[in-house]
Amino acid sequence: GERVRINLSMEEIKQDEFSRDLARRSGHWFVFLMLCLLVFGLIPILNSAIPGGLPALWIMIMSTPLVIMFPLLIRNSFKIRNSLRNEFWNRLAKEREWIHENGGDLSSEDGLMFKEGNNRKVHHIIRGTIDSLPFKIIDYQFTIPNGKAQQSLFFTAFIFEIGGNFPHCYLDKKENWYKIKGLSNKLSLPREFEKQFQLWVPSGYEMEALQIFTLDLMSKMLDFKFPYDI
């Protein structure tokens, strides 16, 4: 059917009063930090210029603003980022008359990606319809081991609810670096398509999968340069 375009970007949101206020507040913090760094940079200069050096009390007084400001600036930058993200999702839902929810639960979702990793957390969910077809957009994260630490990964999933029974297929776009673990039944596809994609299907559902991923659909995906996993 007709491709649906969501014509709302972060660049548009930056134009509204909310984002300009955030930018002003962020700018104030940045200027204050630069002043603190300037004062901190004067310490060695004054220390070498004054006979006997600066008194320890003065060094402590001049250093204190930077020590206090740095963690506050980090905290404020995260707050500004989260505020912009919330505003983006609110605006996206409002302009399309969709429903926006902060947070949510993945336990009822069947998608393979929703079973990946640990510490899964939903940030935003949008619900609505496109041409009478129910859909959801889920913005979420999970963690994976990275050496002795945990690495956080962020994804946005688009879910369309279609009537009927479908085999649980997974189409992997090869250039996307994250790969779902534990897949075992890879279906052979035309050579040109297999250069960019791999199709994994449950054993015994190969014919049904090829009825979904037809030659015409694969050709259109290549022409469109489709960039996502399905």
Coordinates of N, CA and C in Angstrom, one line a residue, residues 58-165:
W58 N 43.0 29.5 49.6 CA 42.6 30.1 48.4 C 42.5 29.1 47.2
I59 N 43.4 28.1 47.2 CA 43.4 27.1 46.2 C 42.1 26.3 46.3
M60 N 41.7 26.0 47.6 CA 40.5 25.2 47.8 C 39.3 26.0 47.4
I61 N 39.3 27.3 47.8 CA 38.1 28.2 47.4 C 38.0 28.2 45.9
M62 N 39.1 28.4 45.2 CA 39.0 28.6 43.7 C 38.7 27.3 43.0
S63 N 39.0 26.1 43.7 CA 38.7 24.8 43.0 C 37.3 24.3 43.3
T64 N 36.7 24.8 44.4 CA 35.4 24.2 44.8 C 34.3 24.4 43.8
P65 N 34.1 25.6 43.1 CA 33.0 25.7 42.1 C 33.1 24.6 41.0
L66 N 34.3 24.3 40.5 CA 34.4 23.3 39.5 C 34.1 21.9 40.0
V67 N 34.5 21.6 41.2 CA 34.3 20.3 41.7 C 32.8 20.1 41.9
I68 N 32.1 21.1 42.3 CA 30.6 21.1 42.5 C 29.9 21.1 41.1
M69 N 30.4 21.9 40.2 CA 29.6 22.1 39.0 C 29.7 20.9 38.0
F70 N 30.8 20.2 38.0 CA 31.0 19.2 37.0 C 29.9 18.1 37.1
P71 N 29.7 17.5 38.3 CA 28.6 16.5 38.3 C 27.2 17.0 38.1
L72 N 27.0 18.3 38.5 CA 25.7 18.9 38.2 C 25.5 19.1 36.8
L73 N 26.5 19.5 36.0 CA 26.4 19.7 34.6 C 26.1 18.3 33.9
I74 N 26.7 17.3 34.3 CA 26.4 15.9 33.7 C 25.0 15.6 34.0
R75 N 24.5 15.8 35.2 CA 23.1 15.5 35.6 C 22.2 16.3 34.7
N76 N 22.5 17.6 34.5 CA 21.6 18.5 33.8 C 21.6 18.1 32.3
S77 N 22.7 17.6 31.8 CA 22.7 17.3 30.4 C 21.8 16.1 30.1
F78 N 21.8 15.1 31.0 CA 20.9 13.9 30.9 C 19.4 14.4 31.0
K79 N 19.2 15.3 31.9 CA 17.8 15.8 32.1 C 17.3 16.5 30.8
I80 N 18.2 17.3 30.2 CA 17.8 18.0 29.0 C 17.5 17.0 27.9
R81 N 18.4 16.0 27.7 CA 18.2 15.0 26.7 C 16.9 14.3 26.9
N82 N 16.6 13.9 28.1 CA 15.3 13.2 28.3 C 14.1 14.0 28.1
S83 N 14.2 15.3 28.4 CA 13.1 16.2 28.2 C 12.9 16.4 26.7
L84 N 13.9 16.5 25.9 CA 13.8 16.6 24.4 C 13.1 15.3 23.8
R85 N 13.6 14.2 24.3 CA 13.0 12.9 23.8 C 11.5 12.8 24.2
N86 N 11.2 13.2 25.4 CA 9.8 13.1 25.8 C 8.9 14.0 24.9
E87 N 9.5 15.2 24.7 CA 8.7 16.2 23.8 C 8.6 15.6 22.4
F88 N 9.6 15.0 21.9 CA 9.5 14.4 20.5 C 8.4 13.4 20.4
W89 N 8.3 12.5 21.4 CA 7.3 11.4 21.4 C 5.9 12.0 21.6
N90 N 5.8 13.0 22.5 CA 4.5 13.6 22.7 C 4.0 14.3 21.4
R91 N 4.9 15.1 20.8 CA 4.5 15.8 19.6 C 4.2 14.8 18.4
L92 N 5.0 13.7 18.3 CA 4.7 12.7 17.3 C 3.3 12.2 17.4
A93 N 2.9 11.8 18.7 CA 1.6 11.2 18.9 C 0.5 12.3 18.7
K94 N 0.7 13.5 19.2 CA -0.3 14.5 19.1 C -0.6 14.9 17.7
E95 N 0.4 15.0 16.8 CA 0.1 15.5 15.5 C -0.6 14.4 14.7
R96 N -0.5 13.1 15.0 CA -1.1 12.0 14.3 C -2.4 11.5 15.0
E97 N -2.7 12.2 16.2 CA -3.9 11.7 17.0 C -3.7 10.3 17.5
W98 N -2.5 9.9 17.8 CA -2.1 8.7 18.4 C -2.0 8.8 19.9
I99 N -1.8 7.7 20.6 CA -1.7 7.6 22.1 C -0.3 7.4 22.4
H100 N 0.2 8.3 23.3 CA 1.6 8.1 23.8 C 1.6 7.7 25.3
E101 N 2.4 6.8 25.6 CA 2.6 6.3 27.0 C 4.0 6.4 27.4
N102 N 4.3 6.9 28.6 CA 5.7 6.9 29.1 C 5.8 5.5 29.8
G103 N 6.9 4.8 29.4 CA 7.1 3.5 30.1 C 6.1 2.4 29.5
G104 N 6.3 1.2 30.0 CA 5.4 0.1 29.6 C 6.1 -1.2 30.0
D105 N 5.4 -2.3 29.5 CA 5.8 -3.7 29.8 C 6.0 -4.5 28.5
L106 N 7.1 -5.2 28.5 CA 7.4 -6.1 27.3 C 7.0 -7.5 27.4
S107 N 6.4 -7.9 28.6 CA 6.2 -9.3 28.8 C 5.1 -9.9 27.9
S108 N 4.2 -9.0 27.3 CA 3.2 -9.5 26.4 C 3.6 -9.5 25.0
E109 N 4.8 -9.0 24.7 CA 5.3 -8.9 23.3 C 6.0 -10.2 22.8
D110 N 5.7 -10.6 21.6 CA 6.2 -11.8 21.1 C 7.5 -11.7 20.3
G111 N 7.8 -10.5 19.9 CA 9.0 -10.2 19.0 C 10.2 -10.8 19.6
L112 N 11.1 -11.4 18.8 CA 12.3 -12.0 19.2 C 13.2 -10.9 19.9
M113 N 13.3 -9.7 19.4 CA 14.1 -8.7 19.9 C 13.7 -8.4 21.4
F114 N 12.5 -8.6 21.7 CA 12.0 -8.2 23.1 C 12.4 -9.3 24.1
K115 N 13.0 -10.3 23.6 CA 13.5 -11.4 24.6 C 15.1 -11.3 24.7
E116 N 15.7 -10.3 24.0 CA 17.1 -10.2 24.1 C 17.6 -9.5 25.3
G117 N 18.8 -9.8 25.7 CA 19.5 -9.0 26.8 C 18.9 -9.1 28.2
N118 N 19.4 -8.2 29.0 CA 18.9 -8.2 30.4 C 18.4 -6.7 30.7
N119 N 17.8 -6.6 31.9 CA 17.4 -5.2 32.4 C 16.6 -4.5 31.3
R120 N 15.6 -5.2 30.7 CA 14.9 -4.5 29.7 C 14.0 -3.4 30.2
K121 N 14.0 -2.3 29.5 CA 13.2 -1.1 30.0 C 12.6 -0.4 28.9
V122 N 11.3 -0.1 29.0 CA 10.5 0.6 27.9 C 10.5 2.1 28.3
H123 N 10.9 2.9 27.4 CA 10.8 4.4 27.6 C 9.5 5.0 27.1
H124 N 9.1 4.6 25.9 CA 7.9 5.2 25.3 C 7.2 4.2 24.4
I125 N 5.9 4.3 24.4 CA 5.0 3.5 23.6 C 4.0 4.4 22.9
I126 N 3.9 4.2 21.6 CA 2.8 4.9 20.8 C 1.9 3.9 20.2
R127 N 0.6 4.1 20.4 CA -0.4 3.3 19.8 C -1.3 4.1 18.9
G128 N -1.7 3.4 17.8 CA -2.6 4.1 16.8 C -3.0 3.2 15.7
T129 N -3.5 3.7 14.6 CA -3.9 2.9 13.4 C -3.4 3.7 12.2
I130 N -3.0 2.9 11.2 CA -2.7 3.4 9.9 C -3.5 2.6 8.9
D131 N -4.4 3.3 8.1 CA -5.3 2.6 7.2 C -6.1 1.5 7.9
S132 N -6.6 1.8 9.1 CA -7.4 0.8 9.9 C -6.5 -0.3 10.5
L133 N -5.2 -0.3 10.3 CA -4.4 -1.4 10.8 C -3.7 -0.9 12.1
P134 N -4.0 -1.6 13.2 CA -3.5 -1.2 14.5 C -1.9 -1.4 14.5
F135 N -1.2 -0.5 15.2 CA 0.2 -0.6 15.3 C 0.7 0.0 16.6
K136 N 1.9 -0.3 16.9 CA 2.6 0.2 18.1 C 4.0 0.6 17.7
I137 N 4.6 1.6 18.3 CA 6.0 2.0 18.3 C 6.5 1.9 19.7
I138 N 7.5 1.1 19.9 CA 8.1 0.9 21.2 C 9.6 1.3 21.2
D139 N 9.9 2.3 22.1 CA 11.2 2.8 22.3 C 11.7 2.2 23.6
Y140 N 12.8 1.4 23.5 CA 13.2 0.6 24.7 C 14.7 0.4 24.7
Q141 N 15.2 -0.2 25.8 CA 16.6 -0.5 25.9 C 16.8 -1.8 26.7
F142 N 17.9 -2.5 26.5 CA 18.3 -3.6 27.3 C 19.9 -3.6 27.4
T143 N 20.4 -4.4 28.2 CA 21.8 -4.5 28.4 C 22.4 -5.8 28.0
I144 N 23.6 -5.8 27.5 CA 24.4 -7.1 27.2 C 25.7 -7.0 27.9
P145 N 26.3 -8.1 28.2 CA 27.7 -8.1 28.8 C 28.7 -7.5 27.8
N146 N 29.6 -6.7 28.4 CA 30.7 -6.1 27.6 C 31.9 -6.2 28.5
G147 N 32.6 -7.3 28.4 CA 33.7 -7.6 29.4 C 33.1 -7.8 30.8
K148 N 33.6 -7.1 31.7 CA 33.1 -7.2 33.1 C 32.0 -6.2 33.3
A149 N 31.7 -5.3 32.4 CA 30.6 -4.3 32.5 C 29.4 -4.7 31.7
Q150 N 28.4 -3.9 31.8 CA 27.1 -4.1 31.0 C 27.0 -2.9 30.0
Q151 N 26.7 -3.2 28.8 CA 26.5 -2.2 27.7 C 25.0 -2.0 27.5
S152 N 24.6 -0.8 27.5 CA 23.2 -0.5 27.2 C 22.9 -0.3 25.7
L153 N 21.9 -0.9 25.2 CA 21.6 -0.8 23.8 C 20.1 -0.3 23.7
F154 N 19.9 0.7 22.7 CA 18.7 1.3 22.6 C 18.1 1.0 21.2
F155 N 16.8 0.7 21.2 CA 16.1 0.3 19.9 C 14.7 0.9 19.9
T156 N 14.2 1.1 18.6 CA 12.9 1.5 18.4 C 12.2 0.4 17.5
A157 N 11.2 -0.2 18.0 CA 10.5 -1.3 17.2 C 9.1 -0.8 16.7
F158 N 8.8 -1.1 15.5 CA 7.5 -0.9 14.9 C 6.7 -2.2 14.8
I159 N 5.5 -2.2 15.3 CA 4.7 -3.4 15.4 C 3.4 -3.2 14.7
F160 N 3.1 -4.0 13.7 CA 1.8 -3.9 13.0 C 1.0 -5.2 13.3
E161 N -0.2 -5.1 13.7 CA -1.1 -6.2 14.1 C -1.9 -6.7 12.9
I162 N -1.6 -7.9 12.4 CA -2.2 -8.4 11.2 C -3.0 -9.7 11.5
G163 N -4.2 -9.8 11.0 CA -5.0 -11.0 11.3 C -4.4 -12.2 10.6
G164 N -4.6 -13.4 11.2 CA -4.1 -14.6 10.7 C -3.0 -15.1 11.4
N165 N -2.5 -16.4 11.1 CA -1.4 -17.0 11.7 C -0.1 -16.9 10.8

